[in-house]
Tab-separated table of C-alpha atoms and ligand atoms in Angstrom:
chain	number	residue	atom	x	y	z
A	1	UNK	CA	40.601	54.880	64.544
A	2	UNK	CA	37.695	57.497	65.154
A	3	UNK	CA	37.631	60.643	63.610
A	4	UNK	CA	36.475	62.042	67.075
A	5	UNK	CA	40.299	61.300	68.239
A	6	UNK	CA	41.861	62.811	65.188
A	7	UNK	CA	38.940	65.872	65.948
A	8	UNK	CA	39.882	66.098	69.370
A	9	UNK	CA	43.558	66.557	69.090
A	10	UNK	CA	43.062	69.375	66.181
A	11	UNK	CA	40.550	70.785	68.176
A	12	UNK	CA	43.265	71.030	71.619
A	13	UNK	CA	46.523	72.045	69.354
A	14	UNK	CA	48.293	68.716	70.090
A	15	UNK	CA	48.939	68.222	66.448
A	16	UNK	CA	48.633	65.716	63.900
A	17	UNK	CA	50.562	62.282	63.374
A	18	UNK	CA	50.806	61.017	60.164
A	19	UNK	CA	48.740	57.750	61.205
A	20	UNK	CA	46.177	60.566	62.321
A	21	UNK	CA	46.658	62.423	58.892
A	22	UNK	CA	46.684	59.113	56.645
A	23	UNK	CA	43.688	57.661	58.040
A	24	UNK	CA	41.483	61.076	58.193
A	25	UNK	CA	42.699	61.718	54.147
A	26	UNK	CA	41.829	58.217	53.301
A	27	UNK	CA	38.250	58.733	54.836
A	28	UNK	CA	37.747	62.091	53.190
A	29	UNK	CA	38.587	60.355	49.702
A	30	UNK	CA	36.233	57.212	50.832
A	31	UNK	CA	33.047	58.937	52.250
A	32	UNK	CA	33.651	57.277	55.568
A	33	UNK	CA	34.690	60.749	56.911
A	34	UNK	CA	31.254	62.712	57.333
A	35	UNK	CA	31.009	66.159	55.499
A	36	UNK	CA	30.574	67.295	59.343
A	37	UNK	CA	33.429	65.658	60.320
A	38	UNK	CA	35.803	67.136	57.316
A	39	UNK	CA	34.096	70.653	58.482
A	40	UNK	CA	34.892	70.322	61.609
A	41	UNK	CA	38.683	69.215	60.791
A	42	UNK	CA	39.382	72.320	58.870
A	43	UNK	CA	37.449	75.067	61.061
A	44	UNK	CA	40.197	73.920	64.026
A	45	UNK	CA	42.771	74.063	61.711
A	46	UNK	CA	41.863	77.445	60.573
A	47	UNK	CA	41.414	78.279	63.869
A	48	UNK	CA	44.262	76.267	65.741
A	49	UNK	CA	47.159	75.994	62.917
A	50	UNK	CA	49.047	72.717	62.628
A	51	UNK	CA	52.836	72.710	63.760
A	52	UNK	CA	55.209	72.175	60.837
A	53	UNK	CA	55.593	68.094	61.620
A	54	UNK	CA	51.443	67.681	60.864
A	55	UNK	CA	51.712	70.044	58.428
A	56	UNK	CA	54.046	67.897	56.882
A	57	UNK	CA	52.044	64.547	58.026
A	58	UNK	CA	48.424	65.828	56.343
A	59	UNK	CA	50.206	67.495	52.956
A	60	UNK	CA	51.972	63.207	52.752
A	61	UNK	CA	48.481	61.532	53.295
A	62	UNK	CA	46.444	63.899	51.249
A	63	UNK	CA	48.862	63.474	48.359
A	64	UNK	CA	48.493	59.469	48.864
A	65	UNK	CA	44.947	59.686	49.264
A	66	UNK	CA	44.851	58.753	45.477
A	67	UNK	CA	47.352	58.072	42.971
A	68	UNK	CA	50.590	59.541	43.032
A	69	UNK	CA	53.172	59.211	39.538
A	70	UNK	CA	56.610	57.311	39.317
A	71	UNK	CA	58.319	58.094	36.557
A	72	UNK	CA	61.628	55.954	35.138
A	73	UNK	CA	62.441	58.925	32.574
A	74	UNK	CA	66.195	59.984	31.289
A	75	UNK	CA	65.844	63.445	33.050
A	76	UNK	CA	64.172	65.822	36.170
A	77	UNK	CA	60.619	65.904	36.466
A	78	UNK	CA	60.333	69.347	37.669
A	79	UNK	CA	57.335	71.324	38.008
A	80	UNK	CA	55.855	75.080	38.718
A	81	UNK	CA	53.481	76.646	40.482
A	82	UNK	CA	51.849	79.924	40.954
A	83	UNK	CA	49.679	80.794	44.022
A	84	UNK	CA	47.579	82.876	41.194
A	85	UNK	CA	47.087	86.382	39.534
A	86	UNK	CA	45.985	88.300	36.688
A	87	UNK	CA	47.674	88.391	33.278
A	88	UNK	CA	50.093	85.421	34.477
A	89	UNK	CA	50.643	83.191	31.492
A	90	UNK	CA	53.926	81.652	32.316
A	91	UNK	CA	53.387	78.393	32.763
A	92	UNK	CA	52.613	78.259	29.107
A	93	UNK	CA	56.337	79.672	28.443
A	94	UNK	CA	57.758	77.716	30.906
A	95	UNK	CA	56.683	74.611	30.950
A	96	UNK	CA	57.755	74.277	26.826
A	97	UNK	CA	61.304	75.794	27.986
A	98	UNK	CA	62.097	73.686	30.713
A	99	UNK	CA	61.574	70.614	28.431
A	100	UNK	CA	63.689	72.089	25.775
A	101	UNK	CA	66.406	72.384	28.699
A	102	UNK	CA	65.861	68.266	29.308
A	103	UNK	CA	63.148	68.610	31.444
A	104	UNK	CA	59.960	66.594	31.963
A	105	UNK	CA	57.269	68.525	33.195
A	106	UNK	CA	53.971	66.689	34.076
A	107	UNK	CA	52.335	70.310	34.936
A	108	UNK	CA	48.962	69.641	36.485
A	109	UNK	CA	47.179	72.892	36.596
A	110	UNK	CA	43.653	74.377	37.727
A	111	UNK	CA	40.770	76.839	36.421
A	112	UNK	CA	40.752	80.256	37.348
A	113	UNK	CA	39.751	81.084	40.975
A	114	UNK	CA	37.777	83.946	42.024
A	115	UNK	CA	39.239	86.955	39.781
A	116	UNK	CA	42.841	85.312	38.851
A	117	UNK	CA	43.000	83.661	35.670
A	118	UNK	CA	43.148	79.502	34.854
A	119	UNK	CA	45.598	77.580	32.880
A	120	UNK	CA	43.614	75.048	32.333
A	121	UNK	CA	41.208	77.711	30.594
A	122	UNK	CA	43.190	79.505	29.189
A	123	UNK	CA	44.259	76.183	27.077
A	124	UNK	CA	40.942	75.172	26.601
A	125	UNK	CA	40.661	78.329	24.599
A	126	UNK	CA	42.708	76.420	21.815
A	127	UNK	CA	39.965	74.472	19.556
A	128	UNK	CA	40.388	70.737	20.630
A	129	UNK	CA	42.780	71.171	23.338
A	130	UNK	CA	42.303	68.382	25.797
A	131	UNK	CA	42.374	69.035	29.689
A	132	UNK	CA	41.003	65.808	30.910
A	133	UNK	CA	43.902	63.419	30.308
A	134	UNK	CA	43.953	60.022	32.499
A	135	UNK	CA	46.724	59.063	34.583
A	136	UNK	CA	48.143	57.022	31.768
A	137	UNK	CA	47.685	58.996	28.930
A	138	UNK	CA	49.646	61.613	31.111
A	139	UNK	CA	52.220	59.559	31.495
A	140	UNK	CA	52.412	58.175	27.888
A	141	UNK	CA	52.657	61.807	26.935
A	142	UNK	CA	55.244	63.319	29.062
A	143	UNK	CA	57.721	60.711	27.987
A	144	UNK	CA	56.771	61.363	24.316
A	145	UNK	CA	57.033	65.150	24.281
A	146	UNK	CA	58.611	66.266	27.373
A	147	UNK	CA	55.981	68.620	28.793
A	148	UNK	CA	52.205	68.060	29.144
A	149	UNK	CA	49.688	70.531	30.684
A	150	UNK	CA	46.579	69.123	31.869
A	151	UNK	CA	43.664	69.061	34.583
A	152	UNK	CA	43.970	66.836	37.350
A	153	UNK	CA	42.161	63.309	37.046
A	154	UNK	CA	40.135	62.048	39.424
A	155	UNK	CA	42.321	60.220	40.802
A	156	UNK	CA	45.011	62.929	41.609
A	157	UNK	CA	44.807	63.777	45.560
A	158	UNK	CA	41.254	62.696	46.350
A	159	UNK	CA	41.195	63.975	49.420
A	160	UNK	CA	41.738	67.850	48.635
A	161	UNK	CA	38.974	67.800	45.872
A	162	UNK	CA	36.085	66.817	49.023
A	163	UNK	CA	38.022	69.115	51.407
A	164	UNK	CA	38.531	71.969	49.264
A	165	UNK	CA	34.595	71.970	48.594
A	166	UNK	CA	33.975	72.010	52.299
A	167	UNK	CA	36.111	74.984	53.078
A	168	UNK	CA	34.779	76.596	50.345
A	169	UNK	CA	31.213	76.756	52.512
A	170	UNK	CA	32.820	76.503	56.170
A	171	UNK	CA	34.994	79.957	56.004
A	172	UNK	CA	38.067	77.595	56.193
A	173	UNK	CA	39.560	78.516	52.776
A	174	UNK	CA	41.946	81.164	54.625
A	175	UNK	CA	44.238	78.761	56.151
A	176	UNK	CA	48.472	78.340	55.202
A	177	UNK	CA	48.061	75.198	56.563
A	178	UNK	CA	45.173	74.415	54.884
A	179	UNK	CA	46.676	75.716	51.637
A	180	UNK	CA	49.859	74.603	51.978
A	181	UNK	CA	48.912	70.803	52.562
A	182	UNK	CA	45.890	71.938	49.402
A	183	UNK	CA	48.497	72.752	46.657
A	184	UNK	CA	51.594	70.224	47.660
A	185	UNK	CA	49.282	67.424	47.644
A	186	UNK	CA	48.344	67.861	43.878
A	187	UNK	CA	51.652	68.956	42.944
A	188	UNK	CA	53.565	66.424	45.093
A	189	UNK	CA	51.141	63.394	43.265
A	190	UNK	CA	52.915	64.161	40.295
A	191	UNK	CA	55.919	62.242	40.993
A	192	UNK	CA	58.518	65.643	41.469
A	193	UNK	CA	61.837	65.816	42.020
A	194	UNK	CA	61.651	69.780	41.875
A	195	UNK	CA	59.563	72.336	41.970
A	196	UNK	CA	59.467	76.074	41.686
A	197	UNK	CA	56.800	78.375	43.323
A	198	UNK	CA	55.691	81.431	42.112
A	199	UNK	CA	53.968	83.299	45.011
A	200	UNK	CA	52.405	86.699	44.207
A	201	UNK	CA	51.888	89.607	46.489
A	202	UNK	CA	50.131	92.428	45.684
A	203	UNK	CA	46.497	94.092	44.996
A	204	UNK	CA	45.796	91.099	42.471
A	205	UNK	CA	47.117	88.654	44.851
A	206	UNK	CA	45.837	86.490	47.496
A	207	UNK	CA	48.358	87.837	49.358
A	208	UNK	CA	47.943	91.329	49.827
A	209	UNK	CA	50.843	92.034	51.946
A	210	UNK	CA	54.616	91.232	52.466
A	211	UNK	CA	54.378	89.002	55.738
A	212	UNK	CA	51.726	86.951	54.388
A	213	UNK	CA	53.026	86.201	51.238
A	214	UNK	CA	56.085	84.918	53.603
A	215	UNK	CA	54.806	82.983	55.732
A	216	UNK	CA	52.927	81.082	52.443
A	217	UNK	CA	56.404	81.110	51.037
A	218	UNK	CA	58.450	79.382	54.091
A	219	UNK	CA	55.474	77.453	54.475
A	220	UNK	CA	54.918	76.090	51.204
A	221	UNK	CA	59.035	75.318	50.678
A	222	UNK	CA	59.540	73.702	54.477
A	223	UNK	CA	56.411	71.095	53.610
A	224	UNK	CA	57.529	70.577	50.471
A	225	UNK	CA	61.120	69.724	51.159
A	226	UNK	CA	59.597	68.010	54.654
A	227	UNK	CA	57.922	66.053	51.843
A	228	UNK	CA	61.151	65.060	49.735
A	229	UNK	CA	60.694	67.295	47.137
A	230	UNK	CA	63.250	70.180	46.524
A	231	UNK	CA	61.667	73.698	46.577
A	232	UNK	CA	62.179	77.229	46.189
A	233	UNK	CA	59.715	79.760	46.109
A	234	UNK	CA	59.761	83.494	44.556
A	235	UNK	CA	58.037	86.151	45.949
A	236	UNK	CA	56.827	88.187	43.241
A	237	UNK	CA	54.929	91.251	42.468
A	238	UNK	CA	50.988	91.276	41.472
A	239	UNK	CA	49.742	95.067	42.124
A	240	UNK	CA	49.602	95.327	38.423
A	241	UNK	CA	48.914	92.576	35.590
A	242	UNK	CA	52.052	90.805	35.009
A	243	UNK	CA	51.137	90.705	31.097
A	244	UNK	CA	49.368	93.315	29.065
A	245	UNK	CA	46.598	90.956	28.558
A	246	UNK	CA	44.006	89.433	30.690
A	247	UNK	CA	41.672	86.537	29.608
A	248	UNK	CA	41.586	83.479	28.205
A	249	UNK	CA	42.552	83.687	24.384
A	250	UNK	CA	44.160	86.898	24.862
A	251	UNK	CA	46.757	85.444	27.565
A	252	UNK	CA	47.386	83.161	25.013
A	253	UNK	CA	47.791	84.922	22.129
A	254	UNK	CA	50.147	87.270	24.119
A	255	UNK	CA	52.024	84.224	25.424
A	256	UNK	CA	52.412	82.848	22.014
A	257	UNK	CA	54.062	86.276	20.759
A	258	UNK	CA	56.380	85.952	23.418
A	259	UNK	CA	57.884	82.600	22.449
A	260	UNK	CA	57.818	82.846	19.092
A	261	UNK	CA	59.434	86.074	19.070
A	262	UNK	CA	57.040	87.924	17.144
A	263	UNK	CA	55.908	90.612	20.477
A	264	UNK	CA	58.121	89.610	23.484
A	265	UNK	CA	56.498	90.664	26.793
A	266	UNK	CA	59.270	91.228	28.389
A	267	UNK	CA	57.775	90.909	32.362
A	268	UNK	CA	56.261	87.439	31.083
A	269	UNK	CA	59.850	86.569	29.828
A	270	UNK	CA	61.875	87.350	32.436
A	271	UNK	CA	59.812	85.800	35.245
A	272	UNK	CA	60.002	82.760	33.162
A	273	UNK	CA	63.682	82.948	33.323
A	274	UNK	CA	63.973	83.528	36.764
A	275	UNK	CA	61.150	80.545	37.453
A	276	UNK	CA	62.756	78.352	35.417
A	277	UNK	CA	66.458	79.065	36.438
A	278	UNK	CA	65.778	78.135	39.888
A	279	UNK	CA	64.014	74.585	38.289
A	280	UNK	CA	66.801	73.772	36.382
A	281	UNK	CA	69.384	74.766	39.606
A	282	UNK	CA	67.175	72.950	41.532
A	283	UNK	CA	67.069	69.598	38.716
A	284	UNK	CA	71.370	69.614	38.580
A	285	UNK	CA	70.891	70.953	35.064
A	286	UNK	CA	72.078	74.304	35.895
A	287	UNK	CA	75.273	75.339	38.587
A	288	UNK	CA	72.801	78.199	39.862
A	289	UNK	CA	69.470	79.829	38.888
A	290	UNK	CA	71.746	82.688	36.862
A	291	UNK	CA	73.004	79.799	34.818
A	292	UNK	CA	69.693	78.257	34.286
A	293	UNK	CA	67.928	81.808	33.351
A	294	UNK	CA	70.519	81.709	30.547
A	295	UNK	CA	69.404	78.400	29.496
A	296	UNK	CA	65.582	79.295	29.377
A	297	UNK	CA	66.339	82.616	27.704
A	298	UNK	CA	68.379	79.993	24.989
A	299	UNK	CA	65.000	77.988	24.770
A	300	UNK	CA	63.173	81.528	23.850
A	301	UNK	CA	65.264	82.804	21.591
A	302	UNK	CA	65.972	79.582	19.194
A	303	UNK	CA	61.920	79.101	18.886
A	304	UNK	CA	63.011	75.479	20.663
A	305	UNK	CA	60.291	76.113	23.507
A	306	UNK	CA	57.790	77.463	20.803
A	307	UNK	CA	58.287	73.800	18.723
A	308	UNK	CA	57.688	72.054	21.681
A	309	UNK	CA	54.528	74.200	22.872
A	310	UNK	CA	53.276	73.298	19.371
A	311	UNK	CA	54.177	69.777	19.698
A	312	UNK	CA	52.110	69.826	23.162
A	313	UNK	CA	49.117	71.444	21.781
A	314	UNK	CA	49.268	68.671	18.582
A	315	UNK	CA	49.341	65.718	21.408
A	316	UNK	CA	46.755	67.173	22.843
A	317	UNK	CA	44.072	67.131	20.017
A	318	UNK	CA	44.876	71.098	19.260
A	319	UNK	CA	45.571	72.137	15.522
A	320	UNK	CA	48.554	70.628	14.227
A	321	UNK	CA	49.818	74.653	12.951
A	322	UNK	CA	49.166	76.124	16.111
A	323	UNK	CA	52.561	77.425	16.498
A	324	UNK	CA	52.710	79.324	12.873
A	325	UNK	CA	49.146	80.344	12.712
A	326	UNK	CA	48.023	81.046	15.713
A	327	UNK	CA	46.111	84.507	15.717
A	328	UNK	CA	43.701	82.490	13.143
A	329	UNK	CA	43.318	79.509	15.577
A	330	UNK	CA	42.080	81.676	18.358
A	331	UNK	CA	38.930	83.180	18.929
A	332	UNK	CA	38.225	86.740	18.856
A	333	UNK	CA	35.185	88.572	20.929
A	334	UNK	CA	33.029	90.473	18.507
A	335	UNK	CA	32.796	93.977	20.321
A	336	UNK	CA	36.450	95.908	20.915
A	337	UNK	CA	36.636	98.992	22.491
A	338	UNK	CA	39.497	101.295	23.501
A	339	UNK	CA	38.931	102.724	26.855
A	340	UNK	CA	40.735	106.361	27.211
A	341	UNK	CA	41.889	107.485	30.868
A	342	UNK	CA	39.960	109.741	32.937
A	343	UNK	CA	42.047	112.135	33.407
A	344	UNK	CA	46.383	112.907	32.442
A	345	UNK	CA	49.005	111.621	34.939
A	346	UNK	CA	51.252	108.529	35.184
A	347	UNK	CA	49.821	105.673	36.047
A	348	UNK	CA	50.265	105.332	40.067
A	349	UNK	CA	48.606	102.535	41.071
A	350	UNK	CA	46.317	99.539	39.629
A	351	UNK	CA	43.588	97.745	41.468
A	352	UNK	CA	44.557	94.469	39.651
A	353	UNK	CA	41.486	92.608	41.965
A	354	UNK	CA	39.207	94.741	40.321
A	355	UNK	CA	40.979	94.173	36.717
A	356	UNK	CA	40.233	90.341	37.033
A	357	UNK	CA	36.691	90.873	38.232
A	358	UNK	CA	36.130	93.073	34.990
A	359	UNK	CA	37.243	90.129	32.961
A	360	UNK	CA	35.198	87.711	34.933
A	361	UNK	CA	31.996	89.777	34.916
A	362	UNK	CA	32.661	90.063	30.675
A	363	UNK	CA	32.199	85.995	30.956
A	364	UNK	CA	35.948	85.100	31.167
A	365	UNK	CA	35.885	83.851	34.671
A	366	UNK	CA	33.122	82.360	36.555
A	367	UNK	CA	31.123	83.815	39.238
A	368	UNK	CA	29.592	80.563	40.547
A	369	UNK	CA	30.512	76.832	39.934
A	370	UNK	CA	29.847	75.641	36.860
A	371	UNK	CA	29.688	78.723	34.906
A	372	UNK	CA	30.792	78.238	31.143
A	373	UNK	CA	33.481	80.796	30.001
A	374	UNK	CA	33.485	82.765	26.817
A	375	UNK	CA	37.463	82.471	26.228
A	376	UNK	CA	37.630	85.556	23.694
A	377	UNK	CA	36.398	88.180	26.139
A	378	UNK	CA	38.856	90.125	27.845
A	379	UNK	CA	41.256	92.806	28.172
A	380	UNK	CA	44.704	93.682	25.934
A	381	UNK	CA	46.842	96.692	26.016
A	382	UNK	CA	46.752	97.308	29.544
A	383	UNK	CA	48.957	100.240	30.524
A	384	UNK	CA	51.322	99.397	33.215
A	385	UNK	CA	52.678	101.401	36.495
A	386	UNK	CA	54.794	104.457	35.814
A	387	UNK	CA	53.093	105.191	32.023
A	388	UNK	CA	51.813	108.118	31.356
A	389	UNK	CA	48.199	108.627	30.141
A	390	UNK	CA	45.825	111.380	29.120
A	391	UNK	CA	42.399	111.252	27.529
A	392	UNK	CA	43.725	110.790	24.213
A	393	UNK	CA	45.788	107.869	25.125
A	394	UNK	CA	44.283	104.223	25.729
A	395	UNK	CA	44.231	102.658	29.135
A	396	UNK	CA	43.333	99.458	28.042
A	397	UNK	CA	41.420	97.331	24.955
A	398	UNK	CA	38.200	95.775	25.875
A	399	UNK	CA	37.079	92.604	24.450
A	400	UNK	CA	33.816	91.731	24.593
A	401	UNK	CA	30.516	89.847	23.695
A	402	UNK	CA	28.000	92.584	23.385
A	403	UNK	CA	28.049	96.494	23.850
A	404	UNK	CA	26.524	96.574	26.880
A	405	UNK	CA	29.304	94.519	28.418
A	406	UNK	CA	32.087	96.379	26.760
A	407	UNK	CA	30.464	99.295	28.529
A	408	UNK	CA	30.667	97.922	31.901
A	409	UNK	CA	33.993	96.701	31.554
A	410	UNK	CA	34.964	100.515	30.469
A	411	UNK	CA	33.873	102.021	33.321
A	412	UNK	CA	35.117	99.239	35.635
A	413	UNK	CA	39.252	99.948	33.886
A	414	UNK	CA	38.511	103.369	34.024
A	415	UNK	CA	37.852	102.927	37.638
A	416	UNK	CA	40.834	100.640	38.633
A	417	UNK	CA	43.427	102.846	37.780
A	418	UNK	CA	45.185	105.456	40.188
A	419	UNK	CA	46.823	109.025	38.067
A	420	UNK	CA	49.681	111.046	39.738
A	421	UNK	CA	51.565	114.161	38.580
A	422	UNK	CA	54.447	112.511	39.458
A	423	UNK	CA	56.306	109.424	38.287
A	424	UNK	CA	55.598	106.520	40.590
A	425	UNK	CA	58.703	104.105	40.843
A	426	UNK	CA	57.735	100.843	38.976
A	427	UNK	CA	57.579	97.999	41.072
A	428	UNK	CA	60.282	95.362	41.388
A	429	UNK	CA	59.043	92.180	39.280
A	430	UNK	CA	60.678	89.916	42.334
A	431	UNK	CA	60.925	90.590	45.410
A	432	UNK	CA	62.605	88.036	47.654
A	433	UNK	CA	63.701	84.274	47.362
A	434	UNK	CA	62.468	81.669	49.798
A	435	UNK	CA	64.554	78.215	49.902
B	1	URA	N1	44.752	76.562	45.462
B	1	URA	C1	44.581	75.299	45.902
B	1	URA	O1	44.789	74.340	45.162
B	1	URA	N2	44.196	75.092	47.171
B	1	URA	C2	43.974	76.113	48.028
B	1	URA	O2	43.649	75.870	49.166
B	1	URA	C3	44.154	77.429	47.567
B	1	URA	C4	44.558	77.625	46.266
């Protein structure tokens, strides 16, 4: 085959077959696809869309463009995803609850991405917590303690790492096709028999609106299940921070409260119930996602989910009391300021964008490749939708590395928040199923 032929049809909407798709992924993970080429292939996607068949066809070959996970365990490898936001640390709740319900959950996560928040760093803010497991030590590990959350190897899906890095610098990012077959291929490498997707909408979202964070939705759970793996997706609300904190050691500090009972966030819980019912309805370990929330708000509440967190974060090189003393095990930023509200109202609307850019710009996200990211630095306390404020009252806590910083970040809170005399309605915390 030529990549001109696969170009061509792209280029006249005629679609994609999957000999078409399999051959093109295989070239982008061998080199023998030019970066032109692979620039050219996802400009006329962007541009031209791919019917649901190709969509289907390139999500398959980009997920067998490297190694993809069979598992021979005694229960459901289930998995979650979230298309990204700020103050979202439920993986690290669910992931630990679904394996108390019988679970295995190979959860293969990424870093942060322009202002929304990582996984992967948010773990890495745990002294010795390893994110760079192989394909076999993954495997070793899920069947030893049920859950495992780690980076993906090298040899996970190939063909999105070169692609991704070409849209990045062609203007193709922007593409639900592109996206779609981006995130299923990782996910699907994993070997899942379920999966549950989280997909945000809202000022902190990629999705800004309604109909866009639909048409990710349908088109993320039709490829999926095109692709053999049963899906449903939750539409769910980002125009505020779904926890009170946002950065690295402070998501996790807040997410350990949660599960071990000793400061439940009580958005961050119930999203993980309604997440994780639909996994376990999904698996056959639940008769519908009501049942299964009831099951992962049983894993919360005995401290089961918080054992097997800790037994995670032991496996993983992390300190072996994590679970019992972890405000000591994580660090803390130096500088902490309270930042006071401009004015006295309710709290109308939050620019959550603008939130995660405050948190990036303190050193908790990157701004280009490569950047190195101070995991203490953030923001706690953040005052949610519909609470009211004055100047004597705290917006937000500020954690930072030097004054000057905590300064910035002040003004920058101060600025993302919208007063009213009257009381806004909250928003919902889910708005609409997809499956
Ligand atoms: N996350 C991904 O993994 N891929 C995309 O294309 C967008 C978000």
């Amino acid at each position: 085959m030529d990549a001109r032929e696969v170009l061509a049809r792209v280029r006249d909407a005629r679609g994609l077959t999957a000999e078409q798709a399999d051959w093109f992924a295989r070239g982008l993970a061998s080199g023998e696809v030019t970066d032109a080429q692979a620039g050219a292939f996802a400009m006329a996607i962007r541009l031209n869309g791919l019917d649901a068949p190709g969509r289907v066809a390139l999500t398959r070959a980009m997920r067998d463009s490297g190694q993809v996970l069979h598992w021979d365990l005694p229960g459901p490898v289930v998995d979650k995803h979230s298309t990204g936001g700020l103050g979202d640390s439920v993986s690290l709740l669910l992931a630990p609850a679904l394996a108390a319900c019988g679970c295995y959950v190979p959860m293969i996560s990424g870093r942060g991405l322009g202002h929304t928040g990582g996984t992967l760093d948010k773990l890495e803010s745990i002294p010795g917590y390893r994110t760079d497991l192989t394909v076999d030590e993954l495997q070793k590990l899920v069947r030893e303690t049920r859950c495992i959350i780690t980076g993906a190897s090298a040899d996970i899906a190939p063909a999105d790492r070169r692609l991704y890095a070409i849209r990045d610098v062609t203007a193709s990012v922007e593409s639900i096709d592109l996206i779609t077959a981006s995130i299923l291929s990782k996910k699907l490498a994993a070997g899942l028999e379920a999966l549950v997707l989280d997909v945000k909408v809202g000022s902190g979202a990629f999705m800004k609106t309604m109909d866009q964070a639909r048409a990710l939705a349908q088109s993320l759970v039709s490829t999926a299940q095109g692709a053999g793996c049963m899906t449903t997706a939750l539409i769910t609300d980002m125009n505020q921070p779904l926890g009170c904190s946002a950065g690295n050691a402070l998501e996790v500090l807040e997410a350990m409260e949660t599960l071990t009972g000793t400061a439940v966030n009580q958005a961050l819980w119930d999203l993980t119930a309604a997440l994780g019912g639909e996994a376990l309805a999904l698996a056959g370990l639940a008769a519908d996602a009501d049942e299964g929330a009831q099951k992962i708000d049983d894993a919360l509440e005995t401290g089961r989910a918080a054992e097997i967190f800790g037994e995670m974060v032991a496996a993983l090189g992390g300190p072996l009391d994590f679970v019992e003393r972890f405000p000591d095990r994580l660090p803390a930023a130096p500088v902490m300021r309270e930042v006071r509200a401009a004015g006295t109202g309710f709290v109308a609307a939050v620019d959550a964008e603008a939130l995660g850019m405050a948190v990036v710009r303190l050193g908790g996200g990157r701004l280009k490749n490569g950047d190195r990211i101070n995991p203490s630095v953030g923001l706690s306390e953040l005052v949610m939708i519909g609470e009211r404020v004055s100047p004597d009252l705290p917006l937000a806590m500020v954690h930072a590395a030097t004054e000057a910083e905590a300064d910035r970040a002040s003004a920058a809170v101060r600025a993302a928040y919208t007063l009213a005399d009257t009381e806004p309605d909250e928003p919902d915390l889910i708005y609409e199923r997809i499956g």
